[in-house]
Short mmCIF file of C-alpha atoms in Angstrom, two decimals:
data_model
loop_
_atom_site.label_atom_id
_atom_site.label_comp_id
_atom_site.label_asym_id
_atom_site.label_seq_id
_atom_site.Cartn_x
_atom_site.Cartn_y
_atom_site.Cartn_z
CA MET A 1 82.85 126.10 83.95
CA LYS A 2 84.74 123.26 85.69
CA ASN A 3 85.85 124.02 89.23
CA LEU A 4 87.58 121.26 91.18
CA ILE A 5 90.06 120.59 93.95
CA ILE A 6 91.53 117.11 93.59
CA ALA A 7 93.48 116.43 96.79
CA SER A 8 95.82 113.55 97.57
CA THR A 9 94.53 113.17 101.12
CA SER A 10 92.04 114.63 103.60
CA THR A 11 94.54 114.61 106.42
CA ILE A 12 98.26 115.12 106.70
CA HIS A 13 100.31 113.66 109.54
CA GLY A 14 99.94 115.52 112.84
CA SER A 15 97.01 117.66 111.72
CA GLY A 16 93.21 117.42 111.97
CA TYR A 17 90.73 116.35 109.29
CA LEU A 18 91.01 118.74 106.27
CA GLU A 19 92.94 121.18 108.50
CA TYR A 20 95.89 121.67 106.11
CA ILE A 21 93.60 122.82 103.29
CA LEU A 22 90.79 124.54 105.17
CA GLU A 23 91.79 128.12 104.30
CA GLU A 24 91.94 127.12 100.65
CA LEU A 25 88.49 125.56 100.94
CA ALA A 26 87.03 128.75 102.43
CA VAL A 27 87.98 130.48 99.17
CA PHE A 28 87.02 127.55 96.94
CA PHE A 29 83.55 127.27 98.49
CA LYS A 30 83.03 131.03 98.92
CA ASN A 31 79.73 130.99 97.01
CA SER A 32 78.33 127.91 98.76
CA ASN A 33 76.72 127.88 102.19
CA SER A 34 76.04 124.18 102.18
CA ILE A 35 77.97 121.23 100.84
CA LEU A 36 76.60 117.91 99.67
CA PHE A 37 78.85 115.17 101.07
CA ILE A 38 79.17 111.75 99.41
CA PRO A 39 80.35 109.33 102.12
CA TYR A 40 80.16 106.14 100.01
CA ALA A 41 83.88 105.28 100.30
CA ARG A 42 83.46 104.60 104.05
CA PRO A 43 87.07 104.56 105.34
CA GLY A 44 87.51 101.74 107.85
CA GLY A 45 83.87 100.80 107.24
CA ILE A 46 82.56 103.87 109.13
CA SER A 47 78.81 104.48 108.72
CA HIS A 48 77.53 107.14 106.34
CA ASP A 49 76.15 109.07 109.32
CA ASP A 50 79.35 108.98 111.36
CA TYR A 51 81.47 109.94 108.35
CA THR A 52 79.18 112.86 107.56
CA LYS A 53 79.44 114.04 111.18
CA ILE A 54 83.27 114.23 110.94
CA VAL A 55 83.02 116.21 107.72
CA ALA A 56 80.36 118.55 109.12
CA GLU A 57 82.57 119.33 112.14
CA ALA A 58 85.48 120.24 109.85
CA PHE A 59 83.39 122.48 107.59
CA ALA A 60 81.67 124.18 110.53
CA LYS A 61 85.04 125.91 111.12
CA ILE A 62 84.57 127.80 107.84
CA ASN A 63 80.82 128.25 108.42
CA LYS A 64 79.55 125.70 105.92
CA THR A 65 76.76 123.25 106.61
CA VAL A 66 77.09 119.69 105.34
CA LYS A 67 74.44 117.14 104.44
CA GLY A 68 75.16 113.54 103.46
CA ILE A 69 73.75 112.27 100.16
CA HIS A 70 72.31 109.27 102.04
CA GLU A 71 69.99 111.68 103.91
CA PHE A 72 68.16 112.52 100.67
CA GLU A 73 65.38 110.38 99.28
CA ASN A 74 66.64 110.94 95.74
CA PRO A 75 70.46 111.07 95.38
CA THR A 76 70.26 112.22 91.74
CA GLU A 77 68.23 115.26 92.72
CA ALA A 78 70.53 115.90 95.66
CA ILE A 79 73.45 116.26 93.23
CA GLU A 80 71.43 118.27 90.72
CA HIS A 81 70.47 120.79 93.41
CA ALA A 82 73.78 120.84 95.29
CA GLN A 83 75.58 124.17 95.77
CA ALA A 84 78.85 122.24 96.12
CA ILE A 85 79.98 118.63 96.32
CA PHE A 86 82.60 116.87 98.44
CA VAL A 87 83.50 113.20 97.85
CA GLY A 88 85.60 111.88 100.73
CA GLY A 89 88.23 109.15 100.91
CA GLY A 90 88.00 105.52 101.90
CA ASN A 91 87.83 102.57 99.54
CA THR A 92 87.73 103.51 95.84
CA PHE A 93 86.06 100.23 94.80
CA VAL A 94 83.27 100.68 97.34
CA LEU A 95 82.82 104.29 96.24
CA THR A 96 82.75 103.40 92.54
CA TYR A 97 80.38 100.50 93.17
CA HIS A 98 77.88 102.78 94.92
CA LEU A 99 78.11 105.54 92.32
CA TYR A 100 77.22 103.03 89.60
CA LYS A 101 74.60 101.30 91.74
CA ASN A 102 72.83 104.62 92.37
CA ASN A 103 73.27 105.65 88.74
CA LEU A 104 75.18 108.82 89.65
CA ILE A 105 78.11 108.84 87.19
CA GLU A 106 76.46 110.99 84.52
CA THR A 107 74.69 113.12 87.10
CA LEU A 108 78.03 114.02 88.69
CA GLN A 109 79.60 114.67 85.28
CA THR A 110 76.78 117.03 84.33
CA ALA A 111 76.88 118.89 87.66
CA VAL A 112 80.63 119.46 87.44
CA LYS A 113 80.41 120.46 83.79
CA ASN A 114 77.78 123.03 84.79
CA GLY A 115 80.10 124.55 87.37
CA THR A 116 79.16 122.95 90.69
CA PRO A 117 82.38 123.10 92.76
CA TYR A 118 83.72 119.61 93.46
CA LEU A 119 86.22 118.68 96.16
CA GLY A 120 87.71 115.20 96.19
CA THR A 121 90.16 113.68 98.65
CA SER A 122 91.90 110.32 98.21
CA ALA A 123 89.25 107.93 96.80
CA GLY A 124 87.16 111.00 95.93
CA SER A 125 90.13 112.21 93.85
CA ASN A 126 90.87 108.84 92.28
CA ILE A 127 87.45 108.88 90.63
CA CYS A 128 88.23 112.26 89.02
CA GLY A 129 90.62 110.48 86.65
CA LEU A 130 89.80 108.43 83.56
CA THR A 131 89.68 105.15 85.46
CA ILE A 132 90.23 103.81 88.98
CA LYS A 133 93.04 101.60 87.66
CA THR A 134 95.68 103.52 89.65
CA THR A 135 94.01 103.33 93.05
CA ASN A 136 96.03 101.94 95.97
CA ASP A 137 92.96 100.37 97.53
CA MET A 138 92.03 96.75 98.07
CA PRO A 139 89.36 95.52 95.61
CA ILE A 140 86.93 94.47 98.35
CA VAL A 141 83.86 94.80 96.11
CA TYR A 142 83.50 94.26 92.34
CA PRO A 143 82.28 97.41 90.58
CA PRO A 144 80.51 97.14 87.20
CA SER A 145 83.37 99.07 85.57
CA PHE A 146 86.73 100.65 86.40
CA ASN A 147 85.79 103.73 84.34
CA ALA A 148 85.61 106.84 86.48
CA LEU A 149 84.33 110.41 86.14
CA ALA A 150 87.05 111.64 83.74
CA PHE A 151 87.05 115.23 85.05
CA VAL A 152 90.73 115.31 84.01
CA PRO A 153 92.20 113.53 80.96
CA PHE A 154 94.63 111.36 82.96
CA ASN A 155 94.74 109.10 85.99
CA ILE A 156 95.37 110.07 89.61
CA ASN A 157 97.47 108.17 92.13
CA PRO A 158 96.72 109.74 95.51
CA HIS A 159 98.89 109.20 98.61
CA TYR A 160 101.83 108.88 96.23
CA LEU A 161 104.69 107.25 98.11
CA ASP A 162 108.36 107.25 97.15
CA PRO A 163 110.20 103.91 97.28
CA ASP A 164 111.55 103.13 100.76
CA THR A 165 115.22 102.42 100.04
CA ASN A 166 115.67 100.79 103.45
CA SER A 167 112.85 98.31 102.98
CA THR A 168 113.51 94.56 102.82
CA HIS A 169 109.91 93.97 101.69
CA MET A 170 109.62 92.35 98.25
CA GLY A 171 106.16 93.70 97.33
CA GLU A 172 106.09 96.14 94.41
CA THR A 173 106.87 99.83 94.97
CA ARG A 174 104.30 102.41 93.89
CA GLU A 175 106.48 103.37 90.92
CA THR A 176 106.68 99.73 89.78
CA ARG A 177 102.90 99.42 90.01
CA ILE A 178 102.36 102.52 87.89
CA LYS A 179 104.88 101.27 85.34
CA GLU A 180 102.87 98.03 85.17
CA PHE A 181 99.76 100.14 84.54
CA HIS A 182 101.53 101.51 81.46
CA ASN A 183 102.04 98.03 80.06
CA PHE A 184 98.30 97.89 79.52
CA ASN A 185 97.16 101.54 79.42
CA THR A 186 98.46 104.73 77.82
CA PRO A 187 97.03 107.69 79.84
CA PRO A 188 99.42 109.70 82.04
CA VAL A 189 99.32 109.18 85.81
CA ILE A 190 99.88 111.95 88.34
CA GLY A 191 101.40 110.74 91.60
CA LEU A 192 100.06 113.26 94.14
CA ARG A 193 102.00 113.28 97.41
CA GLU A 194 100.09 113.82 100.67
CA GLY A 195 99.48 117.55 101.07
CA SER A 196 99.33 118.23 97.31
CA TRP A 197 96.25 118.92 95.24
CA LEU A 198 95.24 119.84 91.72
CA GLN A 199 93.26 123.04 91.19
CA VAL A 200 91.12 122.67 88.07
CA GLU A 201 89.37 125.66 86.50
CA ASP A 202 87.96 124.93 83.07
CA ASN A 203 91.00 123.80 81.08
CA SER A 204 93.58 124.99 83.59
CA ILE A 205 95.04 122.31 85.86
CA ILE A 206 97.61 123.56 88.39
CA LEU A 207 99.58 121.61 91.01
CA LYS A 208 99.10 123.17 94.46
CA GLY A 209 100.63 122.66 97.91
CA THR A 210 104.32 122.69 98.83
CA LEU A 211 105.46 119.38 97.31
CA ASN A 212 106.43 118.22 93.85
CA ALA A 213 104.25 115.72 92.04
CA ARG A 214 105.60 112.76 90.07
CA ILE A 215 104.35 112.39 86.50
CA PHE A 216 104.27 109.07 84.68
CA GLU A 217 103.71 109.29 80.94
CA TYR A 218 103.49 106.30 78.62
CA ASN A 219 106.90 105.37 77.19
CA LYS A 220 108.69 108.17 79.06
CA ALA A 221 110.87 108.21 82.17
CA PRO A 222 108.91 109.49 85.19
CA TYR A 223 109.64 113.10 86.15
CA GLU A 224 108.91 115.63 88.89
CA VAL A 225 106.94 118.85 88.56
CA ALA A 226 106.98 121.73 91.06
CA PRO A 227 103.99 123.44 92.70
CA GLU A 228 102.24 125.99 90.45
CA THR A 229 103.08 123.96 87.33
CA GLN A 230 100.33 123.96 84.69
CA LEU A 231 99.41 120.35 83.82
CA ASN A 232 96.77 120.99 81.15
CA HIS A 233 99.05 119.62 78.41
CA LEU A 234 98.89 116.13 79.90
CA LYS A 235 96.63 113.67 78.14
CA MET B 1 94.05 64.36 95.95
CA LYS B 2 94.81 68.11 96.31
CA ASN B 3 98.49 68.94 96.56
CA LEU B 4 99.48 72.61 96.73
CA ILE B 5 102.10 75.00 97.98
CA ILE B 6 100.67 78.49 98.36
CA ALA B 7 103.63 80.81 99.01
CA SER B 8 103.59 84.46 100.04
CA THR B 9 106.45 85.36 97.72
CA SER B 10 108.88 83.87 95.19
CA THR B 11 111.84 85.71 96.64
CA ILE B 12 112.90 86.79 100.10
CA HIS B 13 115.23 89.72 100.69
CA GLY B 14 118.88 88.98 99.95
CA SER B 15 118.22 85.62 98.29
CA GLY B 16 117.75 84.43 94.68
CA TYR B 17 114.50 83.61 92.88
CA LEU B 18 112.73 80.73 94.73
CA GLU B 19 116.00 80.02 96.57
CA TYR B 20 114.51 80.00 100.08
CA ILE B 21 112.02 77.26 99.18
CA LEU B 22 113.95 75.23 96.59
CA GLU B 23 114.71 72.24 98.83
CA GLU B 24 111.04 72.07 99.72
CA LEU B 25 110.14 72.18 96.03
CA ALA B 26 112.50 69.29 95.24
CA VAL B 27 110.36 67.17 97.56
CA PHE B 28 107.04 68.67 96.45
CA PHE B 29 107.79 68.02 92.76
CA LYS B 30 109.56 64.69 93.31
CA ASN B 31 107.31 62.87 90.84
CA SER B 32 107.47 65.55 88.14
CA ASN B 33 110.32 65.99 85.68
CA SER B 34 108.77 68.95 83.95
CA ILE B 35 106.70 71.87 85.20
CA LEU B 36 104.14 73.90 83.31
CA PHE B 37 104.69 77.56 84.10
CA ILE B 38 101.91 80.15 83.85
CA PRO B 39 103.62 83.55 83.40
CA TYR B 40 100.44 85.60 82.87
CA ALA B 41 100.96 87.88 85.92
CA ARG B 42 104.06 89.45 84.25
CA PRO B 43 105.80 91.26 87.15
CA GLY B 44 107.02 94.66 85.97
CA GLY B 45 105.53 93.87 82.56
CA ILE B 46 108.23 91.28 81.74
CA SER B 47 107.49 89.18 78.62
CA HIS B 48 106.17 85.63 78.96
CA ASP B 49 109.41 84.34 77.42
CA ASP B 50 111.72 86.28 79.73
CA TYR B 51 109.71 85.36 82.79
CA THR B 52 109.76 81.68 81.84
CA LYS B 53 113.54 81.85 81.39
CA ILE B 54 114.00 83.08 84.98
CA VAL B 55 111.80 80.28 86.28
CA ALA B 56 113.56 77.64 84.16
CA GLU B 57 116.95 78.72 85.54
CA ALA B 58 115.71 78.36 89.12
CA PHE B 59 114.17 74.93 88.55
CA ALA B 60 117.24 73.66 86.67
CA LYS B 61 118.98 73.64 90.07
CA ILE B 62 116.67 70.82 91.16
CA ASN B 63 116.76 69.16 87.74
CA LYS B 64 113.31 70.13 86.51
CA THR B 65 112.54 71.39 83.05
CA VAL B 66 110.06 74.25 82.65
CA LYS B 67 107.82 75.15 79.73
CA GLY B 68 105.65 78.27 79.58
CA ILE B 69 101.93 77.83 78.88
CA HIS B 70 102.26 80.46 76.10
CA GLU B 71 104.52 78.05 74.19
CA PHE B 72 101.61 75.62 73.72
CA GLU B 73 99.08 75.99 70.96
CA ASN B 74 96.27 74.91 73.28
CA PRO B 75 96.62 76.16 76.88
CA THR B 76 93.72 73.98 78.11
CA GLU B 77 95.47 70.84 76.90
CA ALA B 78 98.75 72.08 78.33
CA ILE B 79 97.15 72.15 81.80
CA GLU B 80 95.33 68.83 81.30
CA HIS B 81 98.59 67.09 80.40
CA ALA B 82 100.85 68.90 82.88
CA GLN B 83 102.87 66.86 85.39
CA ALA B 84 102.96 69.90 87.67
CA ILE B 85 101.91 73.55 87.55
CA PHE B 86 103.56 76.73 88.77
CA VAL B 87 101.75 80.08 88.67
CA GLY B 88 104.19 82.92 89.33
CA GLY B 89 103.71 86.36 90.85
CA GLY B 90 103.15 89.74 89.26
CA ASN B 91 99.85 91.52 88.90
CA THR B 92 96.83 89.55 90.16
CA PHE B 93 94.37 91.45 87.94
CA VAL B 94 96.40 90.74 84.81
CA LEU B 95 96.72 87.09 85.82
CA THR B 96 93.01 86.71 86.54
CA TYR B 97 92.07 88.50 83.32
CA HIS B 98 94.15 86.09 81.24
CA LEU B 99 92.91 82.99 83.04
CA TYR B 100 89.32 84.02 82.26
CA LYS B 101 90.16 85.14 78.73
CA ASN B 102 91.75 81.77 77.95
CA ASN B 103 88.93 79.95 79.71
CA LEU B 104 91.27 78.20 82.14
CA ILE B 105 89.53 78.56 85.51
CA GLU B 106 87.67 75.25 85.45
CA THR B 107 90.56 73.49 83.73
CA LEU B 108 92.88 74.47 86.58
CA GLN B 109 90.30 73.48 89.19
CA THR B 110 89.90 70.05 87.62
CA ALA B 111 93.65 69.48 87.30
CA VAL B 112 94.27 70.37 90.95
CA LYS B 113 91.31 68.27 92.10
CA ASN B 114 92.80 65.34 90.20
CA GLY B 115 96.11 65.71 92.03
CA THR B 116 98.35 67.74 89.72
CA PRO B 117 100.80 69.48 92.10
CA TYR B 118 100.29 73.27 92.07
CA LEU B 119 102.77 75.85 93.27
CA GLY B 120 101.68 79.47 93.57
CA THR B 121 103.71 82.49 94.63
CA SER B 122 102.30 85.94 95.32
CA ALA B 123 99.64 86.58 92.59
CA GLY B 124 99.72 82.82 91.88
CA SER B 125 98.78 82.31 95.55
CA ASN B 126 96.19 85.03 95.65
CA ILE B 127 94.14 83.18 93.04
CA CYS B 128 94.11 80.05 95.23
CA GLY B 129 91.65 81.78 97.55
CA LEU B 130 87.93 82.32 97.08
CA THR B 131 88.36 85.73 95.43
CA ILE B 132 91.12 88.16 94.51
CA LYS B 133 89.51 90.78 96.77
CA THR B 134 92.48 90.73 99.18
CA THR B 135 95.22 91.28 96.62
CA ASN B 136 97.67 94.15 97.19
CA ASP B 137 97.99 94.81 93.47
CA MET B 138 96.93 97.77 91.40
CA PRO B 139 93.80 97.08 89.30
CA ILE B 140 95.50 97.86 85.97
CA VAL B 141 93.10 95.71 83.93
CA TYR B 142 89.41 94.91 84.53
CA PRO B 143 88.83 91.15 84.87
CA PRO B 144 85.37 89.69 84.16
CA SER B 145 85.11 88.61 87.81
CA PHE B 146 86.99 88.79 91.12
CA ASN B 147 86.16 85.12 91.77
CA ALA B 148 89.28 82.97 91.94
CA LEU B 149 90.17 79.26 91.96
CA ALA B 150 88.89 78.51 95.49
CA PHE B 151 91.46 75.80 96.20
CA VAL B 152 91.15 76.83 99.86
CA PRO B 153 87.93 78.03 101.54
CA PHE B 154 89.27 81.46 102.52
CA ASN B 155 91.18 84.39 101.05
CA ILE B 156 94.94 84.89 100.88
CA ASN B 157 96.82 88.12 101.50
CA PRO B 158 100.39 87.49 100.31
CA HIS B 159 103.34 89.75 101.23
CA TYR B 160 101.52 90.43 104.49
CA LEU B 161 103.05 93.52 106.06
CA ASP B 162 102.78 94.66 109.67
CA PRO B 163 101.92 98.31 110.30
CA ASP B 164 104.98 100.57 110.28
CA THR B 165 104.64 102.38 113.59
CA ASN B 166 107.18 105.02 112.53
CA SER B 167 105.35 105.95 109.34
CA THR B 168 103.84 109.40 108.84
CA HIS B 169 102.02 108.18 105.71
CA MET B 170 98.23 108.44 105.94
CA GLY B 171 97.34 105.65 103.49
CA GLU B 172 95.62 102.62 105.03
CA THR B 173 97.67 99.87 106.70
CA ARG B 174 97.28 96.32 105.44
CA GLU B 175 95.31 95.42 108.57
CA THR B 176 92.90 98.32 107.98
CA ARG B 177 92.39 97.19 104.39
CA ILE B 178 91.57 93.64 105.45
CA LYS B 179 89.17 94.93 108.09
CA GLU B 180 87.45 96.94 105.34
CA PHE B 181 87.20 93.69 103.33
CA HIS B 182 85.21 92.25 106.24
CA ASN B 183 82.68 95.07 106.05
CA PHE B 184 81.54 93.57 102.77
CA ASN B 185 82.68 89.93 102.86
CA THR B 186 82.66 87.15 105.48
CA PRO B 187 85.41 84.63 104.48
CA PRO B 188 88.57 84.47 106.63
CA VAL B 189 91.77 86.04 105.30
CA ILE B 190 95.24 84.61 105.92
CA GLY B 191 97.96 87.25 105.99
CA LEU B 192 101.03 85.30 104.81
CA ARG B 193 104.32 87.03 105.63
CA GLU B 194 107.16 86.80 103.10
CA GLY B 195 108.90 83.44 103.56
CA SER B 196 105.72 81.66 104.71
CA TRP B 197 103.62 79.23 102.72
CA LEU B 198 100.60 76.96 103.10
CA GLN B 199 101.07 73.27 102.41
CA VAL B 200 97.76 71.81 101.25
CA GLU B 201 97.21 68.05 101.02
CA ASP B 202 93.60 67.10 100.52
CA ASN B 203 91.84 68.65 103.52
CA SER B 204 95.00 69.38 105.49
CA ILE B 205 96.23 72.97 105.35
CA ILE B 206 99.43 73.64 107.34
CA LEU B 207 101.36 76.89 107.78
CA LYS B 208 105.03 76.39 106.83
CA GLY B 209 108.18 78.48 107.08
CA THR B 210 109.62 80.16 110.16
CA LEU B 211 107.15 83.01 110.64
CA ASN B 212 103.71 83.34 112.17
CA ALA B 213 100.74 84.14 109.95
CA ARG B 214 98.02 86.63 110.86
CA ILE B 215 94.44 85.40 110.64
CA PHE B 216 91.50 87.70 110.09
CA GLU B 217 88.09 86.17 110.73
CA TYR B 218 84.80 87.98 110.29
CA ASN B 219 83.68 89.67 113.52
CA LYS B 220 86.76 88.48 115.46
CA ALA B 221 89.94 90.23 116.56
CA PRO B 222 92.86 89.27 114.29
CA TYR B 223 95.25 86.70 115.78
CA GLU B 224 98.60 85.05 115.08
CA VAL B 225 99.23 81.38 114.35
CA ALA B 226 102.63 79.67 114.54
CA PRO B 227 104.29 77.52 111.86
CA GLU B 228 102.96 73.94 111.69
CA THR B 229 99.47 75.07 112.73
CA GLN B 230 96.64 73.22 110.99
CA LEU B 231 94.31 75.73 109.32
CA ASN B 232 91.72 73.36 107.88
CA HIS B 233 89.06 74.58 110.32
CA LEU B 234 89.04 78.04 108.72
CA LYS B 235 86.14 78.77 106.42
#
């Protein structure tokens, strides 16, 4: 019954919030009039209210109403009764910290298992993997665990960025970082470029958008896969 | 009795390992014939032996011998008896994990307090701050805490990178990330550009190298400081 869109980013360059994927979302959320928004990742430290307002404005264009989880007295019940769920981007550590703090990990897992449509962007996609160990974010708070929601049997690296061959900067490239991940962990990692997403329906996982994704498997050279590729063999 | 060099990076573009700072290190380590190297951060997953070999080759140029902490049966005693300590770069989470695992946090704090010269580069500099919450690294292992060695009363952001105004990438800039840190934490953060270092002698903390550093204080606009600026007021 799983039904997810796991998107690299909410926003692509030169386009409004969720604009590039809005038509897709109209189809994805066709059976939901209202969407429960989880604003915990707070990009740039924005308030839960202000973040929810931005999301509500975007979804109004496809005639969906949005309510923030912070507006409910009981966040567990809010998820249990949600027609659909959207977890937005921001800081993955802050997001994970608040999901654990509010005891929502299992609640989210049960809701998604039961078929509640789930949209994630950026940090909200990171947490769909096995762990948050391939986030790009700064660890500004200490979560009780790096284990995530495990909606897919691998890890996600959103905002995947190819090495800049002109750079004189000596910090690690994204590819180097993911290779380091594989010195200590075995699950595959999907590098999702901005504008790409994974469409998950039960056991089917398909790359969507116009760009290739980069796949990092343990003890294998990284490789590219094209849009419409089935990724359900990865684990 | 504190005596530290906290460097943004081991290597600047177009130059060999530690080359840009080697003359400085000859002075800094003038009373030490041998240096204890802590290779735990393992850049690119390099082995402790291979990493130590690279470091030994660099220090041979200023007539210092180098031994890796992994070559000692008892790492605590290795630190207690060290003439000087160098903690190299790599992954800050892996480094922190191994320092906790081997129970070396307090041992390092005591050694540095007693005057053992300490050189850190990159991850080895990150851990000189209050916490590792301003690292740029991927959280590929889960350490028991984000608390670090607290040799200085603020946080370090090594490899500090100015926003790329030509970029179409939607991931957060370094400055945005550090501002997000200040939504949840109050200590100052020093953004150390590659080629810069902090020279710490007791309570004196001076910015060295040819570049400005960028200072982020809680509830203040970020600002630049020039080389030779005293930073001991920051806390």
